[in-house]
Coordinates of C-alpha atoms in Angstrom, one line a residue:
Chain A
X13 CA 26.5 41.9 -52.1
X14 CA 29.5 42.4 -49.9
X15 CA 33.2 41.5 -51.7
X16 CA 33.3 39.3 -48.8
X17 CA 30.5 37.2 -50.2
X18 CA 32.2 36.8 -54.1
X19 CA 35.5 35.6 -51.6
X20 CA 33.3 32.6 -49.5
X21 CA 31.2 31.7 -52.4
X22 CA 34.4 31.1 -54.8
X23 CA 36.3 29.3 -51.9
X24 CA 32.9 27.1 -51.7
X25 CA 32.7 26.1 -55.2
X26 CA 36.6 25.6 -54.8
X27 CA 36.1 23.4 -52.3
X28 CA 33.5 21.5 -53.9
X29 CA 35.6 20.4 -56.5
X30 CA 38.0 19.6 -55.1
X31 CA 35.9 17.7 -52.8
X32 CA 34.5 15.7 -55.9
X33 CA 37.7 15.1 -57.2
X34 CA 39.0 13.4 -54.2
X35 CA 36.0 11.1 -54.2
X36 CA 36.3 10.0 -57.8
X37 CA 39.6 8.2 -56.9
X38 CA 39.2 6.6 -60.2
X39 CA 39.0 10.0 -62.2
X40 CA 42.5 10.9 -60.8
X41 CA 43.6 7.8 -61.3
X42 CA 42.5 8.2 -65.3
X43 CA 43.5 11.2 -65.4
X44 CA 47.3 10.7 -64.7
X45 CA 47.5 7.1 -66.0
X46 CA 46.7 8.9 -69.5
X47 CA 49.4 11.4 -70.6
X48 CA 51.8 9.0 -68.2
X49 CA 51.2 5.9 -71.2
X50 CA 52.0 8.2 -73.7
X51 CA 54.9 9.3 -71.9
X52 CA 56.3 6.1 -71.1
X53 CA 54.8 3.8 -73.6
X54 CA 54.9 6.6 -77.0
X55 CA 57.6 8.2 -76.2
X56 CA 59.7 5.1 -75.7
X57 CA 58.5 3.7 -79.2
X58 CA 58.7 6.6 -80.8
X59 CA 61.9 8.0 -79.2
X60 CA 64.8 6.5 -82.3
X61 CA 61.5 7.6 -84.8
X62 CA 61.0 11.2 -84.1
X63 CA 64.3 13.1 -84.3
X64 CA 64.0 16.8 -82.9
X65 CA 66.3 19.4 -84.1
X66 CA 67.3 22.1 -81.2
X67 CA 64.2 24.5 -81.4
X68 CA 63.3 27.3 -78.7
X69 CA 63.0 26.9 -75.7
X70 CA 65.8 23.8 -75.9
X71 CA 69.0 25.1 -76.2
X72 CA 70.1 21.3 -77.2
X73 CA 69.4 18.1 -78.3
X74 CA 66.5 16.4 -76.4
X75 CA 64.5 12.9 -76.0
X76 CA 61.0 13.0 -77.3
X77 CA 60.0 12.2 -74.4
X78 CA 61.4 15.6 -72.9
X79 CA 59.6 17.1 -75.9
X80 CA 56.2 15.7 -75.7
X81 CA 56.0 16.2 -71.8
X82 CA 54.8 20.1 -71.9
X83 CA 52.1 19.2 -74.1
X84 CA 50.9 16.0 -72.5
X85 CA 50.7 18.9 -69.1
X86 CA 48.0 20.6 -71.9
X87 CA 46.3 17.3 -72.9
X88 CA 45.3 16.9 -69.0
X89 CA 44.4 20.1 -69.0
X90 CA 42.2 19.5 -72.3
X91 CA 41.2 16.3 -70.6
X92 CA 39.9 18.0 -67.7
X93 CA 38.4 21.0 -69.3
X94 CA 36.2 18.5 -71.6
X95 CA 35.3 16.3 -68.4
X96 CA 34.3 20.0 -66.6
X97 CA 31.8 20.3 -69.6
X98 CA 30.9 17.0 -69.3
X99 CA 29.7 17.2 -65.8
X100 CA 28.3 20.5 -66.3
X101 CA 26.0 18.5 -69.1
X102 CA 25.2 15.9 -66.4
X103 CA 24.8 18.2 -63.6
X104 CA 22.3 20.7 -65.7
X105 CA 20.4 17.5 -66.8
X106 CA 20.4 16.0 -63.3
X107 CA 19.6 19.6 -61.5
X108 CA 22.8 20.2 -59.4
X109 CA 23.7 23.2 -62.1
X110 CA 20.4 24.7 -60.9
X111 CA 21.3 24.6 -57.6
X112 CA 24.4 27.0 -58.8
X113 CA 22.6 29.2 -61.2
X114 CA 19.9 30.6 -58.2
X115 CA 22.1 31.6 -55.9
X116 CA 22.2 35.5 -56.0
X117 CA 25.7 36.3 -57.1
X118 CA 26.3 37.4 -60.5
X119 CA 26.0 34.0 -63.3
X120 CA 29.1 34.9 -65.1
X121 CA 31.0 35.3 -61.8
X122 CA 29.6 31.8 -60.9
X123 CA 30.6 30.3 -64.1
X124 CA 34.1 32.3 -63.9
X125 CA 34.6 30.1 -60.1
X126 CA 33.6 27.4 -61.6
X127 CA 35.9 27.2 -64.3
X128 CA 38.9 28.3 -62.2
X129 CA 37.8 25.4 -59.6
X130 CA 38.3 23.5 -62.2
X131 CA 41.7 24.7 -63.5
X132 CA 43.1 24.2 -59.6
X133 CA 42.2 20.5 -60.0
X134 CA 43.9 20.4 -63.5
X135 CA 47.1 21.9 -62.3
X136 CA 47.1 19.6 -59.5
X137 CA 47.0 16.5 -61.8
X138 CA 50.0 18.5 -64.2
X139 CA 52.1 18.8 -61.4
X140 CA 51.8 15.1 -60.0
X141 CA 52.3 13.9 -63.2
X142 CA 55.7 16.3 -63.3
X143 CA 56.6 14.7 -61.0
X144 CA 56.1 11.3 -61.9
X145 CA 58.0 12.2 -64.8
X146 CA 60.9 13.4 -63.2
X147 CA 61.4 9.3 -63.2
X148 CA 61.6 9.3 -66.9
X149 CA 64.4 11.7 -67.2
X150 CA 61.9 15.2 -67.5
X151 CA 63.8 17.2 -65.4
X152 CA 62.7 21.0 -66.2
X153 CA 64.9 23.6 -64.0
X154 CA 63.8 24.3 -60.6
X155 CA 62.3 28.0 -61.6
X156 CA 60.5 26.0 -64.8
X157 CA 58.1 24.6 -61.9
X158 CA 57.3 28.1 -60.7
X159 CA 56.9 29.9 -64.1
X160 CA 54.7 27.1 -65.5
X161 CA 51.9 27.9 -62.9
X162 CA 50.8 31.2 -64.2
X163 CA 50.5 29.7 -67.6
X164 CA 48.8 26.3 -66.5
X165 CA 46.3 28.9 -65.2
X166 CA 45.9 30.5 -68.0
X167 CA 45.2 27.3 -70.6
X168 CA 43.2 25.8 -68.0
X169 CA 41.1 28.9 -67.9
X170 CA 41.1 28.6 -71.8
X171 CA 40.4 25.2 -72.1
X172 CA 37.7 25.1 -69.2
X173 CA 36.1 27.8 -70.8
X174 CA 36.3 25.4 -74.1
X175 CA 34.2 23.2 -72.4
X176 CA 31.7 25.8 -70.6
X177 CA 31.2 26.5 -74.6
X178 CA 30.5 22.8 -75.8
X179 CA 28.2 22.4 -72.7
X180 CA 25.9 25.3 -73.9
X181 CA 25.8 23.4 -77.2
X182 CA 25.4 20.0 -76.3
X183 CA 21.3 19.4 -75.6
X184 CA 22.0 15.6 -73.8
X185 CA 24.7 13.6 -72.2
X186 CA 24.3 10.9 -74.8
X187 CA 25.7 13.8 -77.7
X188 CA 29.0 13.9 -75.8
X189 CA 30.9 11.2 -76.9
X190 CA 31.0 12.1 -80.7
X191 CA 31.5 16.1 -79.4
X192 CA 34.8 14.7 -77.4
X193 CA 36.0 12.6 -81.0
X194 CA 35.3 16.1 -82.7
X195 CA 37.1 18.2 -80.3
X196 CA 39.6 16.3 -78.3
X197 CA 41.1 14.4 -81.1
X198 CA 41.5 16.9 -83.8
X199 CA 42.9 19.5 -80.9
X200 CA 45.5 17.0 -79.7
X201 CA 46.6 15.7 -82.8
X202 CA 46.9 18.8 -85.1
X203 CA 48.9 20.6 -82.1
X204 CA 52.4 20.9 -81.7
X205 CA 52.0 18.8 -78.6
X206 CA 53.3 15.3 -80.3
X207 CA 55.7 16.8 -82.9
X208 CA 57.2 20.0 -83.4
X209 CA 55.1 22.4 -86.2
X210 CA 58.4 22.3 -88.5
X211 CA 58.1 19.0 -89.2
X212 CA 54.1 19.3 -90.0
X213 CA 55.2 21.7 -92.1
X214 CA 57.3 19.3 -94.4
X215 CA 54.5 17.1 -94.4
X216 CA 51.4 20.0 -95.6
X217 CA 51.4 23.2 -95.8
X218 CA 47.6 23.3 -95.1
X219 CA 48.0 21.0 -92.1
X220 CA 50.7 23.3 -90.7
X221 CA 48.4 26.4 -90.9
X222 CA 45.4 24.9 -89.4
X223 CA 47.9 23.5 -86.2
X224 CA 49.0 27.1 -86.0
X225 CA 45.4 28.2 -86.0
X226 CA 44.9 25.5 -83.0
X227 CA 45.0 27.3 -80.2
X228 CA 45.3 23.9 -78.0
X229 CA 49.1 24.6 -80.0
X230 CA 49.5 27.9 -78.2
X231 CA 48.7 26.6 -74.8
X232 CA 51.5 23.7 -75.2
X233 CA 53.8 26.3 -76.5
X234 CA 53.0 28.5 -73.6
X235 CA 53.4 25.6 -71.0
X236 CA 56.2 24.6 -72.7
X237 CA 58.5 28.2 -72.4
X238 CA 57.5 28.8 -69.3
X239 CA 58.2 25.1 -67.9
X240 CA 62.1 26.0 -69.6
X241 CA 61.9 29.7 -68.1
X242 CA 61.1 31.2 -71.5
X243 CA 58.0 33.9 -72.0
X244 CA 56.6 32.9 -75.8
X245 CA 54.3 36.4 -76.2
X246 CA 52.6 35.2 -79.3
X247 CA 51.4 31.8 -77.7
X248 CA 50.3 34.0 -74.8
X249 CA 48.3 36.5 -76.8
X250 CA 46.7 33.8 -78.6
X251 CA 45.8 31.9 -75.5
X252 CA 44.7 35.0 -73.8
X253 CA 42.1 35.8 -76.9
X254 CA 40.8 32.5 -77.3
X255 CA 40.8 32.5 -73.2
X256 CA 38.6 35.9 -73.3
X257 CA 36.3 34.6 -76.6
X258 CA 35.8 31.3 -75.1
X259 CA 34.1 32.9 -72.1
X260 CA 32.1 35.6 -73.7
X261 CA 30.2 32.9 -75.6
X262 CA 30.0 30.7 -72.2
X263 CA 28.5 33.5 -70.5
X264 CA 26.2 34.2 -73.3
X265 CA 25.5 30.4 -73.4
X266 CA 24.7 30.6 -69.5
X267 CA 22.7 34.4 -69.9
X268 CA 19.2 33.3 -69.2
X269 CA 17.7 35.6 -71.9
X270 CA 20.3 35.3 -75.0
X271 CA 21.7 32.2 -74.4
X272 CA 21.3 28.8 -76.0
X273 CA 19.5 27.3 -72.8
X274 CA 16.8 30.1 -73.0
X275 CA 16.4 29.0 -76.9
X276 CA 15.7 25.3 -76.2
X277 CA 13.3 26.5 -73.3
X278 CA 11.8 24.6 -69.9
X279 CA 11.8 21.0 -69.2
X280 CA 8.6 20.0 -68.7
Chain B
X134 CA 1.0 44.6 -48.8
X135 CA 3.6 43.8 -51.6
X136 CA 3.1 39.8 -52.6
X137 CA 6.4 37.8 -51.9
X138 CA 5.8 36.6 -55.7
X139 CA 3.9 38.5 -58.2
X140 CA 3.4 37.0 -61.7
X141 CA 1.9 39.1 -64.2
X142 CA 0.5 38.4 -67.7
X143 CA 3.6 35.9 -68.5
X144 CA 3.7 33.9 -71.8
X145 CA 6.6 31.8 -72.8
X146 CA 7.0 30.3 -76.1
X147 CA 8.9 27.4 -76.1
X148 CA 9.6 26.9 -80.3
X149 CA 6.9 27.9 -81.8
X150 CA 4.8 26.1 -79.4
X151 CA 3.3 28.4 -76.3
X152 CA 3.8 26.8 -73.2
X153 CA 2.2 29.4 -70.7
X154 CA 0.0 32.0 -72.2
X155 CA -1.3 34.9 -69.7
X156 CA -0.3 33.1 -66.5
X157 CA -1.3 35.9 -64.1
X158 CA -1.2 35.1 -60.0
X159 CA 0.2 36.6 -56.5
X160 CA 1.4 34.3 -53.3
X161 CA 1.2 36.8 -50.2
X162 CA 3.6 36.4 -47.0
X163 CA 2.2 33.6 -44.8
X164 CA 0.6 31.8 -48.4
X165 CA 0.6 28.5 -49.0
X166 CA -0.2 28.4 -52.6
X167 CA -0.5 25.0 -54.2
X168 CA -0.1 25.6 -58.0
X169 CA -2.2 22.6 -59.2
X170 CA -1.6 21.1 -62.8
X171 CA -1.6 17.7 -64.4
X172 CA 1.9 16.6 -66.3
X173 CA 2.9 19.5 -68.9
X174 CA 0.8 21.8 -67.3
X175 CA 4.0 24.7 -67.6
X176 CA 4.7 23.8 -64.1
X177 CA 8.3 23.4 -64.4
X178 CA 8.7 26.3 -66.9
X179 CA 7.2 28.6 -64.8
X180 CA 9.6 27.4 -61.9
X181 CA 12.5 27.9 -64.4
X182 CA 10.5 31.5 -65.2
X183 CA 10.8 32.3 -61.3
X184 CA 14.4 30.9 -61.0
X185 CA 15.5 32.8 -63.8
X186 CA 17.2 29.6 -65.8
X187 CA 15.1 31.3 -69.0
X188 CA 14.0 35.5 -69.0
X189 CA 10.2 36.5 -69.2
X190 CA 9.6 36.9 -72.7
X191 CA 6.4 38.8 -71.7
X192 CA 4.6 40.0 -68.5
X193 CA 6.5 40.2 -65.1
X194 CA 7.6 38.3 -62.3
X195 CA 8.4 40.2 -58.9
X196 CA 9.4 38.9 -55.6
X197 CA 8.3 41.3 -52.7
X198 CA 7.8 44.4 -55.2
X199 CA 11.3 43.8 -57.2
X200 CA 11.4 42.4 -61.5
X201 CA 13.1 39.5 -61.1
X202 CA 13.9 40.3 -65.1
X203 CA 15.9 44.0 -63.8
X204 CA 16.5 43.2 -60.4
X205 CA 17.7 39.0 -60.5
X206 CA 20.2 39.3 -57.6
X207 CA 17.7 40.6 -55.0
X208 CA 14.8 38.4 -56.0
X209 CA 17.3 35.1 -56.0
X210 CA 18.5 36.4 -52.3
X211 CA 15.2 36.0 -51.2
X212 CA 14.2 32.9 -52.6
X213 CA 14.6 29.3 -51.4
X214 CA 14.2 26.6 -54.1
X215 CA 13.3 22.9 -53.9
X216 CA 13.4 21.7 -57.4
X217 CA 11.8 18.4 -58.9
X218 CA 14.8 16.7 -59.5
X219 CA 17.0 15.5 -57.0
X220 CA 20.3 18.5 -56.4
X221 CA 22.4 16.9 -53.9
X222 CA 25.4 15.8 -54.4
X223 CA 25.4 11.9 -53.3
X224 CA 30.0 11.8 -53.1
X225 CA 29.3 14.9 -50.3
X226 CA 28.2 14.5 -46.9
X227 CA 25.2 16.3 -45.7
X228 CA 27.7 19.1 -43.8
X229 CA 29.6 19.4 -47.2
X230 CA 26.3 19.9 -48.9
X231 CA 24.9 22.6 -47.2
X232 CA 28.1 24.6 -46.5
X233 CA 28.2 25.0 -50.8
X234 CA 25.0 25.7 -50.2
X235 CA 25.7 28.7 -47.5
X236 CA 28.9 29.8 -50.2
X237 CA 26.9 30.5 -52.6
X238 CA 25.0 33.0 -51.0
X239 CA 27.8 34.4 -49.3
X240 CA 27.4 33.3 -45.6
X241 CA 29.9 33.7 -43.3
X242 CA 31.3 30.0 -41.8
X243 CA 30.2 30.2 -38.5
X244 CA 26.9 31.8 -39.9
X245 CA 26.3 29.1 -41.7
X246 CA 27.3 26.5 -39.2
X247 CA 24.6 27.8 -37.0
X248 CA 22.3 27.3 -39.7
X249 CA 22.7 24.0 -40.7
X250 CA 22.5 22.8 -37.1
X251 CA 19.1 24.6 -36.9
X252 CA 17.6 23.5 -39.8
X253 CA 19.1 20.0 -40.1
X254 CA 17.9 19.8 -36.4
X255 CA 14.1 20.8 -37.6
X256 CA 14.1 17.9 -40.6
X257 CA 15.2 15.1 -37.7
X258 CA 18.3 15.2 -39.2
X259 CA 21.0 16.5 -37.6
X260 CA 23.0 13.5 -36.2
X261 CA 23.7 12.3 -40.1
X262 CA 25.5 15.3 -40.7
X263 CA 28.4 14.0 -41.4
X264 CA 26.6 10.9 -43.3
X265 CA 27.0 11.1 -47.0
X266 CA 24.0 12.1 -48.9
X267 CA 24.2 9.1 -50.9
X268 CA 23.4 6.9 -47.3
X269 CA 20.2 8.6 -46.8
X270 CA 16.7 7.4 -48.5
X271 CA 14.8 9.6 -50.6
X272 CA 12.7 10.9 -48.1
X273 CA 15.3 12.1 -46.0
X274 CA 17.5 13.5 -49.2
X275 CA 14.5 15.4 -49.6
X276 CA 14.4 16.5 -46.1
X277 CA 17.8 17.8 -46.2
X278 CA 16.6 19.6 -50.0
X279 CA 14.4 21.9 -47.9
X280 CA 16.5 22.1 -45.4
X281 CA 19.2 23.6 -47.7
X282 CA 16.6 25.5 -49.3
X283 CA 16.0 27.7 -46.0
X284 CA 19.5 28.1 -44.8
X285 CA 19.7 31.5 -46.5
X286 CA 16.4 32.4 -44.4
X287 CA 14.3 33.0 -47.6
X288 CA 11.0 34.7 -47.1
X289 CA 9.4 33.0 -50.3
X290 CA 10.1 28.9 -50.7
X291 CA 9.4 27.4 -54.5
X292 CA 9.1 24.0 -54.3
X293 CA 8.5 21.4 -57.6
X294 CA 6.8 18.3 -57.0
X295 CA 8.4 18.0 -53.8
X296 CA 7.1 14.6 -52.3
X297 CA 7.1 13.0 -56.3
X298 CA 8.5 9.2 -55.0
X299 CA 8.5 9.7 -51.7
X300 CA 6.4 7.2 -49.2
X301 CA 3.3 8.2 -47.2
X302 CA 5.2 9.4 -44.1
X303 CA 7.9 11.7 -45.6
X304 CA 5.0 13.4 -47.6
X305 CA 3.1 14.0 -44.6
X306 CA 6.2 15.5 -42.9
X307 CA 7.2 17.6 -45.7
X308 CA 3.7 18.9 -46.3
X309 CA 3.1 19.5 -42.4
X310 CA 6.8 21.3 -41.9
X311 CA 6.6 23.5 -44.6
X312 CA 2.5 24.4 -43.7
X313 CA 4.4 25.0 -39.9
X314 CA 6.5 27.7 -41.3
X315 CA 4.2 29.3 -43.1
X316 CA 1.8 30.2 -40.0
X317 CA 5.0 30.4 -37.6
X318 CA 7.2 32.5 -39.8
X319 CA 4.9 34.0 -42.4
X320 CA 7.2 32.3 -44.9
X321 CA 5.0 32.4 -48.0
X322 CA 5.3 28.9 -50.1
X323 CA 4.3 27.9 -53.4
X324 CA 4.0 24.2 -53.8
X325 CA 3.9 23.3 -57.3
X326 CA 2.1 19.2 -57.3
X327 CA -0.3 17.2 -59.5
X328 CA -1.3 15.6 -56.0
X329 CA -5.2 17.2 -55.2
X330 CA -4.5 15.4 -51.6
X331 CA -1.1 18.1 -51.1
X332 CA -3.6 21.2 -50.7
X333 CA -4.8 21.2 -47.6
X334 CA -7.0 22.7 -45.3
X335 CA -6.3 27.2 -45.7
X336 CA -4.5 26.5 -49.2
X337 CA -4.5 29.0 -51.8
X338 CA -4.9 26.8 -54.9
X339 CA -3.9 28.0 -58.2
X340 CA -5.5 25.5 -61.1
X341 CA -2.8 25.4 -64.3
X342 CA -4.0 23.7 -67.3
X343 CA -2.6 24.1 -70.8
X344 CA -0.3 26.6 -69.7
X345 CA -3.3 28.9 -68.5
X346 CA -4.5 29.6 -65.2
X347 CA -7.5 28.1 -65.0
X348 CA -9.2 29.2 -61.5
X349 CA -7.2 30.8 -58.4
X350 CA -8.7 31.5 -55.4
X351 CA -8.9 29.3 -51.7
X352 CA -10.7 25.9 -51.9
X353 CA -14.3 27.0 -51.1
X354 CA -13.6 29.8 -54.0
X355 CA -12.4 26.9 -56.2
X356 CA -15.7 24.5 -55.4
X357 CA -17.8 26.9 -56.2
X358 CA -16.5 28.5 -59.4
X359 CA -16.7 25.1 -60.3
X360 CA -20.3 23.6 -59.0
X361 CA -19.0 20.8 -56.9
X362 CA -18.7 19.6 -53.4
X363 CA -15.0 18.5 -53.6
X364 CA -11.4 19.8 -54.7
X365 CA -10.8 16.3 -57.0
X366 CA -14.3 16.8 -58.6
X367 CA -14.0 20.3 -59.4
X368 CA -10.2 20.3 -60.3
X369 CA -11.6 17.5 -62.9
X370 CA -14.5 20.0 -63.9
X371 CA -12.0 23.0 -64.2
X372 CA -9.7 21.4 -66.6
X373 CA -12.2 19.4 -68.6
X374 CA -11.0 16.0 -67.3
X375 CA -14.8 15.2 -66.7
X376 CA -15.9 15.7 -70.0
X377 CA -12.8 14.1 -71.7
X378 CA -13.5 10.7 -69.5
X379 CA -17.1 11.4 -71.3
X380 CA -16.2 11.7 -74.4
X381 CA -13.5 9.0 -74.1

């Protein structure tokens, strides 16, 4: 197969999604309505609670709100990459994953476009909702907006893949709901992404270690460096690993002869 | 002549229970084989077998001459798929639909616009291209199904339980375009139903029952390995429904 033809079928499944998203007004809608309550609703409450010392990449002072925006870009991300395996549940039990899975190209290559479809849509949604928050005083510098992409790609690519994993493991759409409280939760919350890790730390040791273990951590560290024109190399290894872990066992999930689908066999 | 699909000796294990055991058949070019089986036959896992949604865990499947187990890419290429279940996406229009289609086997855009307009054209359908799929009915989503399913000009077309739900007149249309391509095009078709009435007239029927392949051969072959005068008497005798409605 021609390189043309790994080009056209990428910029199809592209396409698709984003074609889906645009008709599921509703999901976009949710999607941005969600870190954007936290935002203006949490953040406001918790603004005179939460003091934050000067940490990196803030070189002063700042609102929680100006803290907590970075990782509520990774919660849409995490949002989105759980709502990818979601669909990819639905779509296997419904057929339209079949329809992906026999085309000739190579699966992981397939699953590979598929996830980075799905991190274009997520990056789309961080940005809007940057920009809604400019309103609320987030105002990262101009070159923040640029330097942020690469790592948006990056924990999008790690957090899709995330969800290519669960959706291997998950046998029916009606076992997702108590996946999401077992994932989503316990990712968001024992992350950096509300409060800063030094003030986990006061409260348990254990705790501490376990958020520093979280990789969801990393990729709001990441996001938030780069969004304040900082590199953090250790939150970028770690994302990067759990990125390159996440899809070997997705692929291996997918693989027709080792994978998890090929254990629980045909649907009669 | 190499068969378009060769399946050889496969058993699948599904658990520890064994859904096909021996499953051995071969659909030449210009076939129409009806593979014949009640519910839970192995059908559908053979399908998923041929698709390659689960390896061969014994015996071989090749499409014109190639393992579909060494070689997936170049058996998939050449294979056009109508599964059981409905695979369109309703948000999409019928266009939108078919272009992912043509991207994911890598067809060019203007390629694939001549495509559709051919085969949408051939299925009656081609003035709702821009219709969303969710505005058709379910014969005509199944219409645009095998459309899709030959855009990639396929020389072997698997088809599930194609006309399962579907009214009088969209089986008849199915059954009667897909027959057409066979003689016209030597497109060689499997056509995987529990309906006796789908295998016509010239109809290679292959009888699964169990998970084993029970009699294969055309329909005179298959009335007399089984002693009767008709296909829905001797499929009964073949798989033992006779003597269970006896017994029952």
């Amino acid at each position: 197969m021609p390189l043309i033809a790994y080009w056209r079928c990428f910029v199809g499944i592209l396409a698709r999604e984003g074609l889906r998203f645009i008709h599921q007004r509703e999901r976009f809608v949710s999607a941005l309505v969600r870190p954007l309550v936290w935002l203006v609703i949490f953040a406001s409450g918790f603004r005179f609670v939460l003091g934050v010392s000067i940490i990196a990449p803030y070189d002063t002072y700042i609102p929680y709100q100006v803290y907590i925006a970075p990782g509520l870009m990774a919660m849409i991300q995490l949002f989105n990459g759980m709502q990818s395996s979601l669909s990819m549940v639905y779509d296997r039990e419904m057929g339209n994953m079949r329809t992906l899975l026999i085309s000739p190209l190579p699966r992981w290559f397939l699953l590979l476009s598929k996830l980075l479809a799905g991190t274009a849509v997520s990056i789309a949604q961080a940005y809007v909702f940057l920009g809604i928050a400019w309103f609320w005083g987030i105002r990262p510098p101009p070159l923040g907006w640029v330097l942020v992409f690469p790592a948006l790609v990056l924990s999008g690519l790690m957090l899709g893949a995330l969800g290519l994993v669960i959706s291997t493991l998950v046998k029916q759409l009606e076992n997702f709901a108590g996946v999401m409280n077992f994932v989503i939760f316990p990712m968001f919350f024992a992350s950096s992404a509300l409060y800063p890790l030094w003030r986990i730390k006061e409260g348990s040791l254990f705790l501490y270690h376990v958020c520093q273990a979280n990789p969801f951590t990393h990729a709001a560290e990441m996001i938030r460096f780069a969004l304040y024109g900082q590199f953090n190399l250790i939150s970028t290894l770690v994302v990067l690993g759990a990125t390159g872990l996440f899809l070997i066992l997705g692929f291996i999930g997918y693989d027709p002869g080792r994978g998890l689908l090929a254990k629980r066999g045909g649907g009669e | 002549m190499i068969p378009a699909l060769d399946v050889a000796g496969v058993d699948h294990r599904i658990g520890a229970k064994s859904v096909l055991k021996q499953v051995s058949f071969a659909v030449a070019p210009g076939d129409f084989t009806v593979l014949l089986g009640l519910n839970g036959a192995g059908k559908s896992t053979l399908f998923s077998l041929i698709t390659r949604l689960f390896n061969t865990q014994a015996g071989s499947i090749s499409v014109f001459g190639r393992d579909i187990g060494r070689d997936p890419r170049a058996g998939l290429g050449r294979m056009g798929v109508v599964f059981q279940q409905p695979t369109l996406d309703l948000d999409l229009s019928l266009d939108q639909n078919l272009h992912y289609h043509c991207a994911l086997h890598g067809m060019a855009r203007s390629l694939a616009d001549e495509r559709i307009t051919l085969e949408l054209g051939r299925v009656g359908l081609l003035e709702q291209r821009a219709d969303k799929a969710r505005n058709l009915s379910g014969g005509q989503r199944r219409r645009v199904e095998l459309a899709r399913a030959l855009l990639h000009n396929p020389a072997l077309l698997l088809l599930d339980e194609p006309t399962v739900g579907l009214d009088m007149a969209s089986r008849k249309f199915l059954l009667a375009h897909v027959r057409q391509l066979c003689t016209e095009q030597q497109l060689a078709v499997l056509w995987a139903t529990h309906l006796l009435d789908e295998a016509g007239a010239g109809a290679r029927i292959v009888v699964l029952d169990k998970g084993e392949v029970k009699a294969n051969g055309s329909i005179p072959d298959i009335l007399a390995q089984a002693g009767r005068p008709d296909l829905a008497t001797a499929f009964q005798t073949i798989v033992g429904l006779d003597k269970r409605e006896e017994t029952a």
